[in-house]
Each structure stands twice: as structure tokens, then as C-alpha cells.
Coordinates of C-alpha atoms and ligand atoms in Angstrom, one line a residue:
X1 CA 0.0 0.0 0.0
X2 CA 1.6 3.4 -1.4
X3 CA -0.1 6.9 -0.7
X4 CA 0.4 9.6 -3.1
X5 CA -0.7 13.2 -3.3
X6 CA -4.4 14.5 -4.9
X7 CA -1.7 17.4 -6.4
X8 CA 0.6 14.9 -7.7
X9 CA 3.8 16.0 -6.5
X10 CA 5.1 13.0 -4.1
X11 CA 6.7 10.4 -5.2
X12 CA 4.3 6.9 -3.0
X13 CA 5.1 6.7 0.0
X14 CA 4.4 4.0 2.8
X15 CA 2.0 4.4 5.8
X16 CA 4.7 5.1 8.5
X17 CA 6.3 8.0 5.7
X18 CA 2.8 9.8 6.2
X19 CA 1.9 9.3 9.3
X20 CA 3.9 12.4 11.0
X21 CA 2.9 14.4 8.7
X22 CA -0.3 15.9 7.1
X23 CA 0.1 17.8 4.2
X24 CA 2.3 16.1 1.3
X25 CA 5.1 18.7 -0.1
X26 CA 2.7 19.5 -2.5
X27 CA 0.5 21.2 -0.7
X28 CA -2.0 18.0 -1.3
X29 CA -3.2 15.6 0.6
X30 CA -2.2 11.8 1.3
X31 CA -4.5 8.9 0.0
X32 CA -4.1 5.8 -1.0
X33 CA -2.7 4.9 -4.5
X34 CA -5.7 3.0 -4.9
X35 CA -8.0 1.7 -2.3
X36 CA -8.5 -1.9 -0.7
X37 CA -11.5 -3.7 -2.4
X38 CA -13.3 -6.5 0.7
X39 CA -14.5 -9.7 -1.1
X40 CA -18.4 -10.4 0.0
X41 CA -16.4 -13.7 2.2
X42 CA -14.3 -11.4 4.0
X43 CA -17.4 -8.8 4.8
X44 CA -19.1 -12.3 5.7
X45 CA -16.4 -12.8 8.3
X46 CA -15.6 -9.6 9.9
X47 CA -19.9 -9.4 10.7
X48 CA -18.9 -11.1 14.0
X49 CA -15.7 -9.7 15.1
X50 CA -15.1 -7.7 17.8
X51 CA -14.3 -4.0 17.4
X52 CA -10.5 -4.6 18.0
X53 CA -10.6 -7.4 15.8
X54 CA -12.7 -5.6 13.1
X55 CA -10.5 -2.9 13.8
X56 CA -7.3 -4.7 13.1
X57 CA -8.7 -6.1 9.7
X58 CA -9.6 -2.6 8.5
X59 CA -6.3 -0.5 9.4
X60 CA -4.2 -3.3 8.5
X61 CA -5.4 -3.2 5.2
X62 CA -3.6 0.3 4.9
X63 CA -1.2 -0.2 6.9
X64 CA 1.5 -2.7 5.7
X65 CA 4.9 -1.5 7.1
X66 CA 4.3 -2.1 10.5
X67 CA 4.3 -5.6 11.9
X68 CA 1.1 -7.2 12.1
X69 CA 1.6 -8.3 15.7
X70 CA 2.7 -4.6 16.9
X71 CA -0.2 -3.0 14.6
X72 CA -2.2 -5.7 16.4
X73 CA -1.3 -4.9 20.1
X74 CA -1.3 -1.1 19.5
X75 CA -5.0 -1.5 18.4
X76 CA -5.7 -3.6 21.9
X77 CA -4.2 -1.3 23.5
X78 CA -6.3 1.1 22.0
X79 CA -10.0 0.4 21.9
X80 CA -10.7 -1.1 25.2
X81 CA -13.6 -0.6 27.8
X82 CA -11.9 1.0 29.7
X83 CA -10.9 4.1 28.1
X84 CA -14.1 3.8 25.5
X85 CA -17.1 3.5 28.4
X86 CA -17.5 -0.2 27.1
X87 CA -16.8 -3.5 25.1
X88 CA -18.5 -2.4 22.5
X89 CA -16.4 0.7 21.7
X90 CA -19.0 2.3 19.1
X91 CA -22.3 1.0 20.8
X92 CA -25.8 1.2 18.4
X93 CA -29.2 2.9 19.8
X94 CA -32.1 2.0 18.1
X95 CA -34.4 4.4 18.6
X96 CA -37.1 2.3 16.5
X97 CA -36.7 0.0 13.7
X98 CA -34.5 1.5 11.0
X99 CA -33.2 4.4 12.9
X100 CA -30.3 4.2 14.8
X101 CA -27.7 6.5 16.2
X102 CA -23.6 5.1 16.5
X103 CA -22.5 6.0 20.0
X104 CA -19.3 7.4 18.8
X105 CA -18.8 9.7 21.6
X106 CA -17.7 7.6 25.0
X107 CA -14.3 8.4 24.9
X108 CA -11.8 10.6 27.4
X109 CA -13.3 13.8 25.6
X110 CA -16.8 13.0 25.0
X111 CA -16.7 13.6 21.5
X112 CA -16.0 10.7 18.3
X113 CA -12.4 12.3 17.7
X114 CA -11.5 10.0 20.3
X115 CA -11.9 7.4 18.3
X116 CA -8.7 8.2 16.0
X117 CA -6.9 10.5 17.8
X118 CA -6.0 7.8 20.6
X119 CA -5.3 5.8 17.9
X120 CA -2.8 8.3 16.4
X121 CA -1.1 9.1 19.9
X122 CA 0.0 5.6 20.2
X123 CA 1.0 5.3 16.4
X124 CA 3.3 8.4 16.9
X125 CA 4.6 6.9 20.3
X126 CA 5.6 4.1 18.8
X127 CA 6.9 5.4 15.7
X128 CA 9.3 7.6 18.0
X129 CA 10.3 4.8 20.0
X130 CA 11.6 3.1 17.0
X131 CA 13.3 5.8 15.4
X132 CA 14.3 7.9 18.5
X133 CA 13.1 10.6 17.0
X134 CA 11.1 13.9 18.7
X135 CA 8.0 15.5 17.7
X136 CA 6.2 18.7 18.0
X137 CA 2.3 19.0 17.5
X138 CA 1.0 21.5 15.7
X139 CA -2.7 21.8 15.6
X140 CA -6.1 24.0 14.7
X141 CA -9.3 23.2 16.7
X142 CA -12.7 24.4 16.8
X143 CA -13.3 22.7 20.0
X144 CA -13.1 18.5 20.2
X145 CA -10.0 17.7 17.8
X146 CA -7.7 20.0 20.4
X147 CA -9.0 18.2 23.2
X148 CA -9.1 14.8 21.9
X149 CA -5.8 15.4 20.9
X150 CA -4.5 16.5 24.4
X151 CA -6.0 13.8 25.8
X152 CA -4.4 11.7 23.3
X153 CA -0.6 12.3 23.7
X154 CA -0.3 14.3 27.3
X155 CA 2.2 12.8 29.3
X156 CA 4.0 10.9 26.4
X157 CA 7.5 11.1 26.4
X158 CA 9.3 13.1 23.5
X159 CA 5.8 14.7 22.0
X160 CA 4.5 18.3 22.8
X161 CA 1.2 19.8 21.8
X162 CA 0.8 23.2 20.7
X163 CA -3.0 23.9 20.1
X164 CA -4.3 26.8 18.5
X165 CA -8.0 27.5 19.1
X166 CA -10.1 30.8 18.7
X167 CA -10.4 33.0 21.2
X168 CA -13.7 32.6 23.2
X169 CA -15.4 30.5 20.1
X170 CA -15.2 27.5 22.1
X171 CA -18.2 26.1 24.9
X172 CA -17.1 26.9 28.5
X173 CA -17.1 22.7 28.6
X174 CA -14.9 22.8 25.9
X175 CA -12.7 25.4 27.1
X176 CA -11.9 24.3 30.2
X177 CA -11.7 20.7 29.4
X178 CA -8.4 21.9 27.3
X179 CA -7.1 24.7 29.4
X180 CA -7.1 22.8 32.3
X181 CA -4.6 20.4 31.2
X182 CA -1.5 20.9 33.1
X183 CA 0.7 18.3 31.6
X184 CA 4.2 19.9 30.6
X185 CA 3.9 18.9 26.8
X186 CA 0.9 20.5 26.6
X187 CA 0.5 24.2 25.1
X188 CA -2.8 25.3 24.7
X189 CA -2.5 28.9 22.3
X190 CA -5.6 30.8 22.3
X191 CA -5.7 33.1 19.0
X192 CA -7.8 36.3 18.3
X193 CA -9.6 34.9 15.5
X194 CA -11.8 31.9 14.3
X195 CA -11.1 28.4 13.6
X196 CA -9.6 29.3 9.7
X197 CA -7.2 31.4 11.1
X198 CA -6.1 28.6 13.0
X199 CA -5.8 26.5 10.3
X200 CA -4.0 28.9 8.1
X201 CA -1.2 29.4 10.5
X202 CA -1.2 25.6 10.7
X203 CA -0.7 25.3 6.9
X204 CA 1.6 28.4 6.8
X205 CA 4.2 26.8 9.8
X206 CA 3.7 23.3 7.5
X207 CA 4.5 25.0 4.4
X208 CA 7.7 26.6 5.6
X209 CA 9.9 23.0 5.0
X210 CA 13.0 24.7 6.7
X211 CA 11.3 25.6 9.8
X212 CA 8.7 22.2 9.4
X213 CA 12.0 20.1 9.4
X214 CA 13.9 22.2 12.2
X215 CA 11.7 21.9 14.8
X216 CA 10.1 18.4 13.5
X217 CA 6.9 19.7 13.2
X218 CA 3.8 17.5 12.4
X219 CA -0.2 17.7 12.5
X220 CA -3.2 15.9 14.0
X221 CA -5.6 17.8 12.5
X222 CA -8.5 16.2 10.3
X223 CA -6.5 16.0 7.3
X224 CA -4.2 13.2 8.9
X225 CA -4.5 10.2 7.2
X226 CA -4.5 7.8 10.0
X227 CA -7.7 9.5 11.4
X228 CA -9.2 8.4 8.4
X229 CA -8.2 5.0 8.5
X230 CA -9.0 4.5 12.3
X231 CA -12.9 6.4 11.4
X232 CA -13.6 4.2 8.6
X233 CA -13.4 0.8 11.3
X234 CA -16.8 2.2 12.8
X235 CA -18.8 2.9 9.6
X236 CA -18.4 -1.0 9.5
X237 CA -19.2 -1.4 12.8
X238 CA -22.2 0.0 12.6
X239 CA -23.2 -1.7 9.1
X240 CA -23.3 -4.9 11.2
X241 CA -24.9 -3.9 13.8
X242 CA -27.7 -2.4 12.1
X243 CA -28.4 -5.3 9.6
X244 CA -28.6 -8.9 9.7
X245 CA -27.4 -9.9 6.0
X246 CA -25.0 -8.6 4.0
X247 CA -27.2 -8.2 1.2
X248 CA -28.7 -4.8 2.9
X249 CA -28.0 -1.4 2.6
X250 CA -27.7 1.6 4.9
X251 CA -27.3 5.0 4.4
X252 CA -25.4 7.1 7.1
X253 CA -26.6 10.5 8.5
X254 CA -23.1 12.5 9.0
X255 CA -22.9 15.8 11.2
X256 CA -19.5 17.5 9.1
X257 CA -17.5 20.0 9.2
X258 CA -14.0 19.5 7.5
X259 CA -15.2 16.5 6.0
X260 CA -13.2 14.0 8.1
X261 CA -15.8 11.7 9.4
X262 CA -17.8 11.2 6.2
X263 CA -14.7 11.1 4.0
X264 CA -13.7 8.2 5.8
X265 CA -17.4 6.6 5.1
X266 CA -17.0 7.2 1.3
X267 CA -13.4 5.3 1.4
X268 CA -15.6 2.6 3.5
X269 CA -18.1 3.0 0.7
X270 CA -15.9 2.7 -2.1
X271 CA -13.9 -0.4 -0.7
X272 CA -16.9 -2.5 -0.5
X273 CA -19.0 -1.8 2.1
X274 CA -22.6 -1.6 1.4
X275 CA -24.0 2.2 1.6
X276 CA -26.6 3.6 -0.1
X277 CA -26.8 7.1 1.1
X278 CA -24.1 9.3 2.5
X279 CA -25.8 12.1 4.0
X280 CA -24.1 15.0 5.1
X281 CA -25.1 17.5 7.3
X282 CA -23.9 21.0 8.6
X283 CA -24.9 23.7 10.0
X284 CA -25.2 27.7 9.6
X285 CA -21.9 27.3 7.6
X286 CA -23.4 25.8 4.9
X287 CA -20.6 25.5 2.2
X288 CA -20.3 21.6 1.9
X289 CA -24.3 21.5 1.6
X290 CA -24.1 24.2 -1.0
X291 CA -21.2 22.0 -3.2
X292 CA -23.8 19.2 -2.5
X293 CA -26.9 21.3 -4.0
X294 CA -25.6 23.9 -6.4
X295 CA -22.0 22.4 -7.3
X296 CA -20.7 25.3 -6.4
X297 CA -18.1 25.0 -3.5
X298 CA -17.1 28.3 -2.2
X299 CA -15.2 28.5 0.6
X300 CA -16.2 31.4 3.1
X301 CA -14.1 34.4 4.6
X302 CA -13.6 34.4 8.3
X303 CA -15.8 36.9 8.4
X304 CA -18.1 34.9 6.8
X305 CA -18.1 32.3 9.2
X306 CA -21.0 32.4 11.8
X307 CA -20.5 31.1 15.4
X308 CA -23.0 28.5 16.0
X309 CA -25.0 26.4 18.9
X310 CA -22.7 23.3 17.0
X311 CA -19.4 25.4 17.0
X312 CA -17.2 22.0 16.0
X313 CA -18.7 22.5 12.7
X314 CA -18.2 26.2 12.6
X315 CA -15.5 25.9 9.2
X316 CA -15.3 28.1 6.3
X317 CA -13.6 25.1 4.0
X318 CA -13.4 21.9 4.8
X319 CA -9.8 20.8 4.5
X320 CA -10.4 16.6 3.6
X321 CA -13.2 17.6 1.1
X322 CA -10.1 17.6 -1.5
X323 CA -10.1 13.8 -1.2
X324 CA -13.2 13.0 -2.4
X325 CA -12.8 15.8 -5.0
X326 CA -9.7 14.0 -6.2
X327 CA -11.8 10.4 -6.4
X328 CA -15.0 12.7 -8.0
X329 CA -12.5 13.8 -11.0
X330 CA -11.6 9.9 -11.3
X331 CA -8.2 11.0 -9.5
X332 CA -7.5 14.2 -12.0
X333 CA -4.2 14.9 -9.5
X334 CA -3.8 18.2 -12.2
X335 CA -7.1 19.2 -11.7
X336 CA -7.7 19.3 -8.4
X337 CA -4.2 21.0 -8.0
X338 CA -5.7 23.8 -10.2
X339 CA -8.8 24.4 -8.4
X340 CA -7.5 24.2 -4.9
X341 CA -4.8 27.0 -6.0
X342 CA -7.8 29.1 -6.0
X343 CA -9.5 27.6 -3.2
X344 CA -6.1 28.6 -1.3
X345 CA -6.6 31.8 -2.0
X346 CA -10.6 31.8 -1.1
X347 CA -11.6 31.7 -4.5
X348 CA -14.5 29.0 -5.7
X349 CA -14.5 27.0 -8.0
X350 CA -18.0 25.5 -10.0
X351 CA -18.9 22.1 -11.4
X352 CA -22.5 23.2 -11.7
X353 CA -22.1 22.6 -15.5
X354 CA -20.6 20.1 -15.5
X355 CA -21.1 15.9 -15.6
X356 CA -19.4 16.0 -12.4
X357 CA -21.9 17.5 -10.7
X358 CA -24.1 14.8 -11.2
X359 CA -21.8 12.3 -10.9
X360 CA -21.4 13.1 -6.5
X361 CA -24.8 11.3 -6.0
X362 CA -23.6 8.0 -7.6
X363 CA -20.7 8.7 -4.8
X364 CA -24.0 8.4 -2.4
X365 CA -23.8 11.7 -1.3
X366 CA -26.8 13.7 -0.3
X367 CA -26.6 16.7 1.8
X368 CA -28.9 19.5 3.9
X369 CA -28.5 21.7 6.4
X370 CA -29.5 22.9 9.7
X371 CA -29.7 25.8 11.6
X372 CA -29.9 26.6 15.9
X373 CA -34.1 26.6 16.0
X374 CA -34.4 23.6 14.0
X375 CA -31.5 22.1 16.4
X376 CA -33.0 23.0 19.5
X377 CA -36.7 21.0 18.0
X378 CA -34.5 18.0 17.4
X379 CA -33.2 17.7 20.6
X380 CA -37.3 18.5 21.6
X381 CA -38.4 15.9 19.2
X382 CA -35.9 13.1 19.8
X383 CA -36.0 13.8 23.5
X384 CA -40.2 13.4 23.1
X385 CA -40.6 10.4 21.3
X386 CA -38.0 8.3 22.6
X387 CA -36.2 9.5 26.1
X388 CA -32.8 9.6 24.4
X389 CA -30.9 12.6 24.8
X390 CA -28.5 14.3 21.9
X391 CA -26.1 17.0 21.6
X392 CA -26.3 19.7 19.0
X393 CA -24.2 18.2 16.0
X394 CA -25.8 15.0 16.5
X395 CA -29.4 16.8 16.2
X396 CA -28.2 18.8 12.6
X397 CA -27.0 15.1 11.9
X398 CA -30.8 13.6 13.0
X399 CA -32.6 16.5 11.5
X400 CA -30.8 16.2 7.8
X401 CA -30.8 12.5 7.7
X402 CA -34.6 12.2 9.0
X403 CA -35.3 14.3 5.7
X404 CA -33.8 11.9 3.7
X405 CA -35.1 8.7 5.3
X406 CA -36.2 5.6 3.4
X407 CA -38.4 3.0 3.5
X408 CA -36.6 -0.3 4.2
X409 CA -33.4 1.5 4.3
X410 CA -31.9 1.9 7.9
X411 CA -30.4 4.9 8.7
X412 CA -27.7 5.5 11.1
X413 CA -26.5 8.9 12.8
X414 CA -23.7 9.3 13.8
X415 CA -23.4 10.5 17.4
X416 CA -20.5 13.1 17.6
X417 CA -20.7 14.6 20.9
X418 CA -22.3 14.1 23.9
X419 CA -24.8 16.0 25.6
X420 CA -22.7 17.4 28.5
X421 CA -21.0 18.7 26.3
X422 CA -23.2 21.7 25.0
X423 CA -25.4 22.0 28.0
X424 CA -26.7 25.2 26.6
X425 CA -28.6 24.2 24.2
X426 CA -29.9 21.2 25.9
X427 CA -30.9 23.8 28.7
X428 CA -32.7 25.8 26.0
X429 CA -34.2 22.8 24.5
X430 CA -35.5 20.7 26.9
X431 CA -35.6 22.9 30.1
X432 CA -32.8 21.1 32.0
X433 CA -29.3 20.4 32.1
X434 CA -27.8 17.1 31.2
X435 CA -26.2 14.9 33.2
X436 CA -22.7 14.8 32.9
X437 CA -20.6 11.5 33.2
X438 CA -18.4 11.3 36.3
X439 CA -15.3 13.0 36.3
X440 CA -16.7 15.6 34.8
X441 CA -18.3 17.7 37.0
X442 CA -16.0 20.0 38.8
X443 CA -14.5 21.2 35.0
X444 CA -15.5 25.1 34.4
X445 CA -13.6 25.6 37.8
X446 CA -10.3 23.5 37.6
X447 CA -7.7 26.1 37.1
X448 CA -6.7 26.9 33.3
X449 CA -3.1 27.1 31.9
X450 CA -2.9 29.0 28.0
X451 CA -1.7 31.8 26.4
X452 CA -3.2 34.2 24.0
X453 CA -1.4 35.4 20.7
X454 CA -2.5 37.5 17.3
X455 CA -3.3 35.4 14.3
X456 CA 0.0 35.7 13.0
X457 CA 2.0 32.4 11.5
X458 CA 5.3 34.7 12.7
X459 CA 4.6 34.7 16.0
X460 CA 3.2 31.6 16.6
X461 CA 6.7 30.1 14.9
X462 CA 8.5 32.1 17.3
X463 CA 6.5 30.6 20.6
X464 CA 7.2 27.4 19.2
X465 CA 10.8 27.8 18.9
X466 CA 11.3 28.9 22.8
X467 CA 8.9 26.0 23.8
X468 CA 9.8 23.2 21.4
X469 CA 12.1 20.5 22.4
X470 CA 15.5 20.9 21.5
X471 CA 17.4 17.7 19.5
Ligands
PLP501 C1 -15.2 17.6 14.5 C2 -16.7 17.4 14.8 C3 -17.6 17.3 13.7 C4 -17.2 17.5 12.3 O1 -16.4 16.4 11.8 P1 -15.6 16.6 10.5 O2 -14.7 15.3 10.5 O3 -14.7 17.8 10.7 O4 -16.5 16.7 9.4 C5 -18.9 17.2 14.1 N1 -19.3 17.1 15.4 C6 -18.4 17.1 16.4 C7 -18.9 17.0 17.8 C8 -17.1 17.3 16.1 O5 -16.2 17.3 17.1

């Protein structure tokens, strides 16, 4: 298994060559040369495996230069009850027959990046191990990748975290579950701006090689390719556990923001796996539901970009969506290297003319959006009918996919976040606050350890090199 670049300018390289990093030189992204077809016998057998065992049989599949015993014990090590809430790792609801939600979101965080990002910090700690080598985390979040990331590598020896998150966007939940981190390698960076600034500092630190290599940068964000990988484990997960025969179909109901999650149910989708409908959802900051409708895909300004009751979808482009561009042009590497030149600069680009268009629903895809008073009815609704209570993304998720529901079909949402975690709106919706899982209920007033910097990438290189650690 080689990965290449959708802008064509890396020569393949294995998993372990990628896994650092996020961006290819390029500018592109990493994906695989061509993606692993499952055989109806081997669907057959992984229909009763166990989520480590499922989820060996999945990442292995893209993962081929790491031993199989090591890639085996790291995944144990992993996905157990302990750190996940229970055996079941990503457990199903049915809230009646043919509508489900995936409980992705019983992780340390409370929010499905779990899932990959404690999959990625003991990739990276083994990597290290093996080569002796130091790295220094460089990351944008909204909200749940920072955390989930934290949460992920504090405390491991030879990594450091340096999170950049906008300045009073996040929940107070989500606030002080990062800032009150006081592990060592952990530097939380606060900067006055929105998520996209974030990102763009990200991109600009990754883009300069000298200082990338220097200070032995790399990336957890979304557009990691091992987050991928470790997502696309529960979109089978859930296949099973919703059907009895591998003769059905399901469609998926996906809350999304940089297009993460459901790119890693299209590669599930386009290795085998038997989906009908990929629904995408967001939220005020419509501009994947917009692609999805018009064929238009114009990314926003930052001014542009609304702050929302569902703030972990609060993104004015969505980083992965350049994958499943690259698979829509029948992996035109020169194409997509041409229209993301102007997408770097915030310019659109539009397939409303052309075949292409058309051709993203036999990808699967459908799309719709939500906004906060058709949120806060959703949590009403779902609340009402069947006593089970969801968080904000999950409800844009519910209220998008119920819109699309068909007979004989199941339909599973994914469950991104947790209640507790946007008591707010639950507040607002429902009249009362949820219940938070113990551990958690102390948080807001835990003291908080972060600094606050201007959104500039010069400044934030310069922090970096008085905190990073020194070869
Ligand atoms: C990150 C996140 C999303 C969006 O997922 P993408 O992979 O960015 O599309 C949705 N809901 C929650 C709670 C999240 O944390």
C-alpha cells in the first residue's frame, strides 16, 4: 500500500512516511494509491468480530509497514472498555426499527475524535520509540480535535502539543476541558480569530519546509490520514450492527464539518462496504451542503463564518473535502491541483455545468443543512418520542438524515458529541441540564493554563521555537 498526493507531487510513499505528517510537499493531501477492495467472504467474516478485531482487519489493510503483531497490540491497547465506556467501543441505539444512532462519543473527551486520535497518539509513540526521534504537535481546533488530541498524547514522552484554538469561540465545557490540562507537553494557544485562522497558521508553519524540518513539526488535524483510516473501522461497525445480512443497505446520516468523518465513510463505501446514502449534514456554515446542491463549492471568509450552537462545525472550508474531489474527477491529481490553487486563496470553483456534478450522487452523497431553532426541536423531538438525549451536532445530523429517510433502508446517525458537552442548548431545548458523566463535573472551575497570541503564522513560529524540544 503506497499513498500519493491528490496534487501529484510525491513520489508513493508507505503508511509510516505519512503518518507524521499531514500535508504532502505539495501542498495535497495523502491517500491511497488505490484503495483496498473486501471480497463479500471477507465482509461475511468480519460481521462477527469484535471492534479490536474488526478494527485490526480494516487498518491493517492500509497499513503494511508495520508488523502485524505490533499494529495488532497497539489496536488492543487502544480500543478497550476502559478508556471507551465499554466492550463495544462504538455501541448502536435504536431508537425504532430503522433508525439508529452510533454511539461514537464515549471516549476521554466526550466527542467521536476519540476514536482516531487515541489511535494516532499511540501510532506516533511508537513510531518515536523506534526511530528515536522527537515530535512537535502543531494543531487547529474548533473545540473536540484539540481536546481529543491533548487527551491523546499528554504525558508521552518526546511529543508536545501546541494547540491553537479561537479565542472565546469554544463552549465553557470545551474550554476548560483543554485549558485545564497541566501536563508539561501541553501548550494550549488561544488566538484572536476563528477556527480558519487557526488552520491557516497551521498550513503556513507546515508549508515553511526549513522551519517544518527544524523543529520536527507535524499535524493531527483532520487532514491526517490515519484518522481516516481508524474512522472508517466504525462505519463497518455499525453496518453490522444495524443489519442482519450482508445483502442490505444503509445509508449514514453524517454531522460535518471538515469533512473528516464522512470522507472516511466514502473510502468505506468505495472499498466495498454496502451504503446507499451518505448524508451530510452541517450547520449555519453551509458551504459543503451548498457543493452538495448547487455544485458550487465556495469557501467562506472568516468573516463569513457564523458562530454556531454546533461550534465544532463552525469551518469556512473543509480541509479533507479535497479527497473525495480528487476520487469525483476519477483522481485528476492536475485538476484538483488547479482548483485548490484558487480555493487557497478563497476563491471558488464550479462544477454546476458540469457531468461531475451529477456524478457526486452515484458517490452516495446527499446533503442539507440545519440551523440553531431547527436544532433546539430536534433535541425537543428526539427527547419526546424516545427519552434519548442528543447533543447539538448529533441533532443537525438527526434533522438532515430524517429528511432523507427511506423505507426499508436503515439509517444510522452518527453520534458526535455528547450531551454534556453543550449544555446550553440542551438547557434551551429541553428545560434542564444534562447529566454529565463522572469525572466531569468539577471542569469550568479546575484552574486553566494557555496563552493568547495574534493570528499571525510569525509569532506563533516564534513561541514554538522557545517551547519546542531541543534535538
Ligand atoms: C469535528 C466534529 C464534527 C465534524 O467532523 P468533521 O470530520 O470535521 O467533518 C462534528 N461534530 C463534532 C462534535 C465534532 O467534534
Amino acid at each position: 500500500m503506497h499513498y500519493i498526493s491528490t496534487r501529484g507531487g510525491m513520489p508513493p510513499k508507505t503508511f509510516t512516511e505519512i503518518l507524521l505528517s499531514g500535508l504532502s510537499p505539495d501542498g495535497g493531501l495523502a491517500i491511497p494509491e488505490t484503495y483496498p477492495k473486501i471480497t463479500s467472504v471477507e465482509l461475511s467474516n468480519w460481521r462477527n468480530l469484535n471492534y479490536q478485531a474488526l478494527a485490526f482487519e480494516v487498518i491493517s489493510r492500509f497499513v503494511d509497514d508495520i508488523p502485524k503483531d505490533d499494529l495488532r497490540r497497539i489496536i488492543q491497547q487502544t480500543y478497550t472498555a476502559e478508556i471507551f465506556g465499554n466492550a463495544d467501543i462504538t455501541p448502536l441505539k435504536t431508537l425504532e426499527p430503522g433508525l439508529h444512532i452510533l454511539g461514537l462519543s464515549n471516549g476521554p473527551t466526550l466527542a467521536f475524535k476519540d476514536i482516531a486520535m487515541q489511535l494516532l497518539g499511540n501510532l506516533f509513540q511508537y513510531q518515536l520509540i523506534k526511530t528515536g526521534d522527537e515530535l512537535n504537535i502543531l494543531g487547529a481546533t474548533s473545540g473536540d480535535t484539540g481536546s481529543s488530541a491533548e487527551y491523546a498524547m499528554r504525558g508521552k514522552q518526546g511529543i508536545r502539543v501546541f494547540m491553537l484554538s479561537p479565542l472565546g469561540k469554544m463552549s465553557r465545557f470545551q474550554t476548560a476541558q483543554m485549558f485545564s490540562l497541566q501536563d508539561e507537553n501541553i501548550f494550549n494557544i488561544a488566538i484572536r480569530g476563528v477556527f480558519d485562522d487557526c488552520q491557516d497558521i497551521v498550513k503556513a508553519v507546515s508549508n515553511d519546509h526549513a522551519f517544518k524540518k527544524d523543529h520536527r513539526i507535524g499535524t493531527v488535524n483532520s487532514i491526517n490520514w490515519a484518522r481516516i483510516v481508524a474512522q472508517i473501522v466504525y462505519y463497518f461497525k455499525g453496518y453490522f450492527a444495524a443489519t442482519q445480512t450482508n445483502d442490505e443497505q444503509v445509508s449514514f446520516a453524517v454531522p460535518s464539518g471538515n469533512f473528516g468523518n464522512i470522507c472516511a465513510g466514502h473510502v468505506a463505501r468505495m472499498m466495498g462496504l454496502p451504503i446507499k446514502h451518505l448524508i451530510l449534514a452541517t450547520n449555519e456554515n453551509d458551504v459543503l451542503d451548498e457543493f452538495f446542491s448547487t455544485g458550487i463549492y465556495r469557501p467562506r471568509t472568516t468573516t463569513e463564518t457564523k458562530h454556531t450552537s454546533s461550534p465544532s462545525m463552525d469551518i469556512s472550508k473543509a480541509s479533507n473535502f479535497e479527497r473525495f474531489i480528487f476520487d469525483l474527477t476519477d483522481r485528476n491529481a492536475k485538476q484538483v491541483a488547479q482548483w485548490w490553487s484558487a480555493v487557497d486563496l478563497g476563491k471558488a470553483f464550479d462544477l454546476s455545468a458540469s457531468p461531475l456534478f451529477h456524478k457526486t450522487k452515484d458517490f452516495g452523497f446527499l446533503s442539507g443543512s440545519s440551523n440553531h431553532a431547527t436544532r433546539i426541536v430536534t433535541i425537543r423531538d428526539i427527547y419526546k418520542r424516545y427519552q434519548v438525549l442528543v447533543d447539538t451536532h448529533t441533532a443537525d445530523g438527526l434533522k438532515v438524515g430524517q429528511a432523507y429517510r427511506e423505507a426499508g433502508v436503515p439509517l444510522i446517525c452518527l453520534e458526535t458529541a455528547l450531551p454534556a458537552k453543550f449544555s446550553e442548548s440542551i438547557q434551551e431545548a429541553i428545560g434542564f441540564e444534562p447529566e454529565r458523566p463522572a469525572g466531569f463535573e468539577n471542569l469550568e472551575n479546575l484552574p486553566q493554563r494557555f496563552v493568547i497570541k495574534d493570528s499571525d503564522a510569525k509569532v506563533i513560529k516564534a513561541y514554538i521555537n522557545e517551547h519546542s524540544i531541543k534535538p
